[in-house]
Short mmCIF file of C-alpha atoms and ligand atoms in Angstrom, two decimals:
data_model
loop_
_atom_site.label_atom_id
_atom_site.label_comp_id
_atom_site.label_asym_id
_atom_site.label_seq_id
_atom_site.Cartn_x
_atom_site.Cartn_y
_atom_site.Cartn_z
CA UNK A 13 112.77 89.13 123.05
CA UNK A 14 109.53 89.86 122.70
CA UNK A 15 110.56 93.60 121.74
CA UNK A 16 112.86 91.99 118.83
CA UNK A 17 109.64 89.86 118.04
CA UNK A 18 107.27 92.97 117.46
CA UNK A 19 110.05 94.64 115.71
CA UNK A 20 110.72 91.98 113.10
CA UNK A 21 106.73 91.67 112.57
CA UNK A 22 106.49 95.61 112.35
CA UNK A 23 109.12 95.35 109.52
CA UNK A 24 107.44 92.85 107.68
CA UNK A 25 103.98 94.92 107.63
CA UNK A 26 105.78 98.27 107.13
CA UNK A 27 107.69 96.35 103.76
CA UNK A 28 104.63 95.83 101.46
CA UNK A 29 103.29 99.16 102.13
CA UNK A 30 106.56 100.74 101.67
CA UNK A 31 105.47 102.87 98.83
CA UNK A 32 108.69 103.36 96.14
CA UNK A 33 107.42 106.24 93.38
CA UNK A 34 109.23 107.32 90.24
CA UNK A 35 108.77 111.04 90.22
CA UNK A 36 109.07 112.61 86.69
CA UNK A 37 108.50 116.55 88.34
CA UNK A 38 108.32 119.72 86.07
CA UNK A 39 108.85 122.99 86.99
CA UNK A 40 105.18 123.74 86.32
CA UNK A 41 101.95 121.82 84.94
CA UNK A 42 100.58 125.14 82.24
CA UNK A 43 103.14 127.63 80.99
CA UNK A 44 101.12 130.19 79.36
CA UNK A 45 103.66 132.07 77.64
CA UNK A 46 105.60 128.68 76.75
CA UNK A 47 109.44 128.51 77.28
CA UNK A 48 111.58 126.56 79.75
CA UNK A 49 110.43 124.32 82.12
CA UNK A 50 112.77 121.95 84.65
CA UNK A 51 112.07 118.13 84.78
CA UNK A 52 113.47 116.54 87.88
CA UNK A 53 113.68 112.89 88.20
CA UNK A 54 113.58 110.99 91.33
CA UNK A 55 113.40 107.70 93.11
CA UNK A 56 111.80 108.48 96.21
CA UNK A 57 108.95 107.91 99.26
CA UNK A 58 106.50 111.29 97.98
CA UNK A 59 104.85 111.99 101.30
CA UNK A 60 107.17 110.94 103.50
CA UNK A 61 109.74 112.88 101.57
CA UNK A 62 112.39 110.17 101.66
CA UNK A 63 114.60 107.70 102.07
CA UNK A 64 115.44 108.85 98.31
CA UNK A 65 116.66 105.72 96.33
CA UNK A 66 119.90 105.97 93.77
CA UNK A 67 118.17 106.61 90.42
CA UNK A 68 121.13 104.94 87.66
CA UNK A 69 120.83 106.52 84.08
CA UNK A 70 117.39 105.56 83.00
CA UNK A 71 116.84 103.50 79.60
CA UNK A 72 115.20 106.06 78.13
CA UNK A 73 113.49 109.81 78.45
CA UNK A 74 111.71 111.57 76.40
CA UNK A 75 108.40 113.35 75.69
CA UNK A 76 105.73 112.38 73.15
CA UNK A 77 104.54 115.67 70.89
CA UNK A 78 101.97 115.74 67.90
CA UNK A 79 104.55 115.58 65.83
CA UNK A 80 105.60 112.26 67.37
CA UNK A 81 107.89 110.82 70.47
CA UNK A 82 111.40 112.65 70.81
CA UNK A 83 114.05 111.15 72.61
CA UNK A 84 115.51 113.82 74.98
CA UNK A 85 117.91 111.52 77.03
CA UNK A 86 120.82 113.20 76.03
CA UNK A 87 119.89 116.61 78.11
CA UNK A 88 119.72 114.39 81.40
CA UNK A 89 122.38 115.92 83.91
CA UNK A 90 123.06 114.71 87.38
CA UNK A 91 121.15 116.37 90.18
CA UNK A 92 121.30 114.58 93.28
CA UNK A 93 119.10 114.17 96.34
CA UNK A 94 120.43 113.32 99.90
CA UNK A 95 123.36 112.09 98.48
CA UNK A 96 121.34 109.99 96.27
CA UNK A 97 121.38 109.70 92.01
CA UNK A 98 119.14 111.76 90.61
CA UNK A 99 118.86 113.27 87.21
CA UNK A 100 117.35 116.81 86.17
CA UNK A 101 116.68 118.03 82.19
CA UNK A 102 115.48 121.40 80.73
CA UNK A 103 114.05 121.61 77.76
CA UNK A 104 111.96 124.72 75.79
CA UNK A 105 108.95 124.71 75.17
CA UNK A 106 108.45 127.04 72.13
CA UNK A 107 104.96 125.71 70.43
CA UNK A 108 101.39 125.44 71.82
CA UNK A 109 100.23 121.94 72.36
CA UNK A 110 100.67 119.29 75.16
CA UNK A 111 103.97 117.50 75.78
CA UNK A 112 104.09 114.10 77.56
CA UNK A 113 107.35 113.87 79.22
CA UNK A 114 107.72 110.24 80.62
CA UNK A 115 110.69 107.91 81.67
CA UNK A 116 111.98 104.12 81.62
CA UNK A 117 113.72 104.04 84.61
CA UNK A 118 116.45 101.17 84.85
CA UNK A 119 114.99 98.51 86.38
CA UNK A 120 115.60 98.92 90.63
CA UNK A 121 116.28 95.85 92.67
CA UNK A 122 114.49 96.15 96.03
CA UNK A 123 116.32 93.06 98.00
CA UNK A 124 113.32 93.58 101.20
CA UNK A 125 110.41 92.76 98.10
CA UNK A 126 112.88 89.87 96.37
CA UNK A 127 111.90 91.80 93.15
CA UNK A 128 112.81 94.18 90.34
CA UNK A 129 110.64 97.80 90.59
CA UNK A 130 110.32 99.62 86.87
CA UNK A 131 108.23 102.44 87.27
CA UNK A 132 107.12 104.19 83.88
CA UNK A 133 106.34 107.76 84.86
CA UNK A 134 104.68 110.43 82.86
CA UNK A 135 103.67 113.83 83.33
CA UNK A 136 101.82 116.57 80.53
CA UNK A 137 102.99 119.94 80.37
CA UNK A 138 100.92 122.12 78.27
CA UNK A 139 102.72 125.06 75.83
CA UNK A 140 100.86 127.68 76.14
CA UNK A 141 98.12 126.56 77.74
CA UNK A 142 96.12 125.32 74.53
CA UNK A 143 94.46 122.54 76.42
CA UNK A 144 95.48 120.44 73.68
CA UNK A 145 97.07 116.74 72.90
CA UNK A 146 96.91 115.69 76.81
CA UNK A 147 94.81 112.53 76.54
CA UNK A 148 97.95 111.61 73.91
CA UNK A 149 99.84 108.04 74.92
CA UNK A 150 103.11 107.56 74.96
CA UNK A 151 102.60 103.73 74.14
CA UNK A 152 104.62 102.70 76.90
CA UNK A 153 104.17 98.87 78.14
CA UNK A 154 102.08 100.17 81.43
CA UNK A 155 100.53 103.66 80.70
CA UNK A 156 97.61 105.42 82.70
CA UNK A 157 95.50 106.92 80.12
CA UNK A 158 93.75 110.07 81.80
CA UNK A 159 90.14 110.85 81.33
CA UNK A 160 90.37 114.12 82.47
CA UNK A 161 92.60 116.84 81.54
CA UNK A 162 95.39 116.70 83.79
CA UNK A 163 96.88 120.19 83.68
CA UNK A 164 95.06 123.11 84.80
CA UNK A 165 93.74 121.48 87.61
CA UNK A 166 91.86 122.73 90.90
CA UNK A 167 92.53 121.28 94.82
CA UNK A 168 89.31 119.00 95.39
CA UNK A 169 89.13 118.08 91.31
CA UNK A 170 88.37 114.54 90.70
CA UNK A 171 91.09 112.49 88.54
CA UNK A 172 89.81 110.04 86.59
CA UNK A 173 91.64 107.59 84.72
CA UNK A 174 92.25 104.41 82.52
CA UNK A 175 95.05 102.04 83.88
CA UNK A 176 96.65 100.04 80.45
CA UNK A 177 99.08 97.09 79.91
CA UNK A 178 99.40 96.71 76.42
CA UNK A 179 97.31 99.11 75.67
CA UNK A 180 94.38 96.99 77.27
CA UNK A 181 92.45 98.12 80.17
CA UNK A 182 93.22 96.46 83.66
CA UNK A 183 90.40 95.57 85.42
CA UNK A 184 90.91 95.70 88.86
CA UNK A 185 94.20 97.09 88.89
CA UNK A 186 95.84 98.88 92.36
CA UNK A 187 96.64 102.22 92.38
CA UNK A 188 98.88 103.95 94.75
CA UNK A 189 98.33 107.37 95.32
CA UNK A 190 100.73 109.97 96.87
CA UNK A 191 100.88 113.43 97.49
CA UNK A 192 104.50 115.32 96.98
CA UNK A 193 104.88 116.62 100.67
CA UNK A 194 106.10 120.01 101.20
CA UNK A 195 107.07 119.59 104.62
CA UNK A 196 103.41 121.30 105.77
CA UNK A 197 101.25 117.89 106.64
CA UNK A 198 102.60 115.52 109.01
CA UNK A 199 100.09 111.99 108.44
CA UNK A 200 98.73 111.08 111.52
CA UNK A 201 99.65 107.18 111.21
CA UNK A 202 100.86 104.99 108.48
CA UNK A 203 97.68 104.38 107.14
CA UNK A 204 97.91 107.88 105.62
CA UNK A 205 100.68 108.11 103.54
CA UNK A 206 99.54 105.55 101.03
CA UNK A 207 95.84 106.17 99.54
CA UNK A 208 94.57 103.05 98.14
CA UNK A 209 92.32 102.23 95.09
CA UNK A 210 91.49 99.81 92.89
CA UNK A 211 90.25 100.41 89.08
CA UNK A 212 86.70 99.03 88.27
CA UNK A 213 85.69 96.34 85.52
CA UNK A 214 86.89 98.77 82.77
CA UNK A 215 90.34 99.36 84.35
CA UNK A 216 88.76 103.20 85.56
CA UNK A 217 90.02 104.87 88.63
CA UNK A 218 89.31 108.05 90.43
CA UNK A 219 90.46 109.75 93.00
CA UNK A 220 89.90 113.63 94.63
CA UNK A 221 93.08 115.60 95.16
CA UNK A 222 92.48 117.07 98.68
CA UNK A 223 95.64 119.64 98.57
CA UNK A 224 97.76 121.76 96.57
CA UNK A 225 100.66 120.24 94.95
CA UNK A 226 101.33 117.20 93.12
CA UNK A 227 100.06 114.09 92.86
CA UNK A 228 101.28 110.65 92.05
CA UNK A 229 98.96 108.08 90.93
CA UNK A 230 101.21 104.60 90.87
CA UNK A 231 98.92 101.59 89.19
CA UNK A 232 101.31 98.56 89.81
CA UNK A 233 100.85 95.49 87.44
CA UNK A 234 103.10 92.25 88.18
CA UNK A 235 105.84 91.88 85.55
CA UNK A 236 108.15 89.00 84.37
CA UNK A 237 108.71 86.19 86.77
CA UNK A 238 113.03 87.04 86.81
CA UNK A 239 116.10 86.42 88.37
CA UNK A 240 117.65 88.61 91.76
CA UNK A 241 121.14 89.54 91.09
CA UNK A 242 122.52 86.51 92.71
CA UNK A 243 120.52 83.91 90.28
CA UNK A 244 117.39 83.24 92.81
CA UNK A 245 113.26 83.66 91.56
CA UNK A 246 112.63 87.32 91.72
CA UNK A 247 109.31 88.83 90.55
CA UNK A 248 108.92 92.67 88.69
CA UNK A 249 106.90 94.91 89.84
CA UNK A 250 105.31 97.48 86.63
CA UNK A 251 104.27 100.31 87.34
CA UNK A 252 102.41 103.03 85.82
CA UNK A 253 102.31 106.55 87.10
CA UNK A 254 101.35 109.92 86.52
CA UNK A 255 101.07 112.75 87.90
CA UNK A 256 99.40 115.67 87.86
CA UNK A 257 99.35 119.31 89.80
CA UNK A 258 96.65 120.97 91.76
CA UNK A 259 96.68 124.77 92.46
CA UNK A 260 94.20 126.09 95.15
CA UNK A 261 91.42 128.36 94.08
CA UNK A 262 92.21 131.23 96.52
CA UNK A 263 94.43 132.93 94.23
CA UNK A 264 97.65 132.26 95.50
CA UNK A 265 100.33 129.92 93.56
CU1 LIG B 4 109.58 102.20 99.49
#
């Protein structure tokens, strides 16, 4: 009994710091001679690399340019992940200049948080490494805003950042943060997994990326009070990410 006690309590702690992140992953962060790069899109746990979640069709993809946002849903193929939906593009990049590739994922109904996860997810990719057009916003309803170039980025750089609903700072706002796990780090507990932070008065954030790899920054903003899919009070959960790539100084890639 008591056993069955400690496990139902451990379930409800573990829940709320379940961590669910939208990644939007390219195939690299600079490509200095420009052409193709690989986007892959998935619904999964970053550092604990899984459970993957089913990722359905998302509402919309595309990737905002100087000369304006492009729609690029229609070169989504399936790619799955552990047997889960998943969805991979290509697309070539032939001009110098930042583009912002971001998604609207369907909205995901998570029964164990009674609520409805959309996680707007963005990532810069810079043509020809111009160092241009990366602070550009895709206007999305929930949008980090960076305040530091994201792309071209050291291990141990600081990211600093503006979180925005409506294009209006949030003060105060929680970001997740996760780090893509290659399979090399092992957290020692569960407090670990998830870094923590909240924005300041201004909506501002920062956090320093202690490894190589990529990094998701997840600023989660409550949504729409809804309905679950069987009619009962069900909240959203909004989330803004991006993510960005560091690349160790030693030489090696
Ligand atoms: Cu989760």
């Amino acid at each position: 009994m008591r056993t069955f006690i400690s496990a139902i309590a451990l379930i409800a702690l573990a829940s709320p710091a379940c961590a669910h992140f939208q990644e939007i992953l390219p195939s690299e962060d600079v490509l200095p001679d420009g052409g193709k790069v690989t986007v892959d899109l998935i619904f999964t746990h970053p550092m604990e690399r899984g459970p993957t979640m089913d990722m359905a069709r998302p509402v919309r993809v595309g990737v905002a340019r100087e000369k304006g946002v492009e729609d690029i849903s229609g070169s989504l193929v399936e790619a799955p992940v552990d047997g889960k939906q998943a969805w991979r593009l290509e697309r070539d990049i032939a001009e110098p200049g930042a583009e912002v590739f971001f998604v609207e994922p369907k909205p995901y109904w998570e029964p164990a948080e009674n609520k409805y996860i959309v996680h707007y997810a963005k990532v810069v990719v810079d043509g020809y490494a111009s160092g241009e057009g990366w602070d550009r916003l895709v206007g999305l309803p929930v949008e980090i805003a960076p305040l530091v170039r994201p792309t071209g980025l050291w291990t141990g750089n600081l990211f600093r950042a503006v979180v925005l609903k409506d294009g209006q700072p949030v003060p105060g706002a929680e970001i997740e943060v996760e780090w893509v796990n290659d399979g090399t780090v092992t957290p020692p507990n569960e407090a670990f997994i998830t870094q923590v932070i909240k924005a300041d008065d201004m909506g501002v954030f920062s956090y320093a990326m202690p490894r190589a790899g990529w990094w998701g920054f997840a600023a989660l903003i409550d949504g729409p009070e809804t309905q679950s899919p069987d009619g009962k009070p069900a909240s959203t959960e909004l989330g803004a990410l991006m993510w960005v790539k560091t690349t160790d100084m030693g030489g090696a890639r």
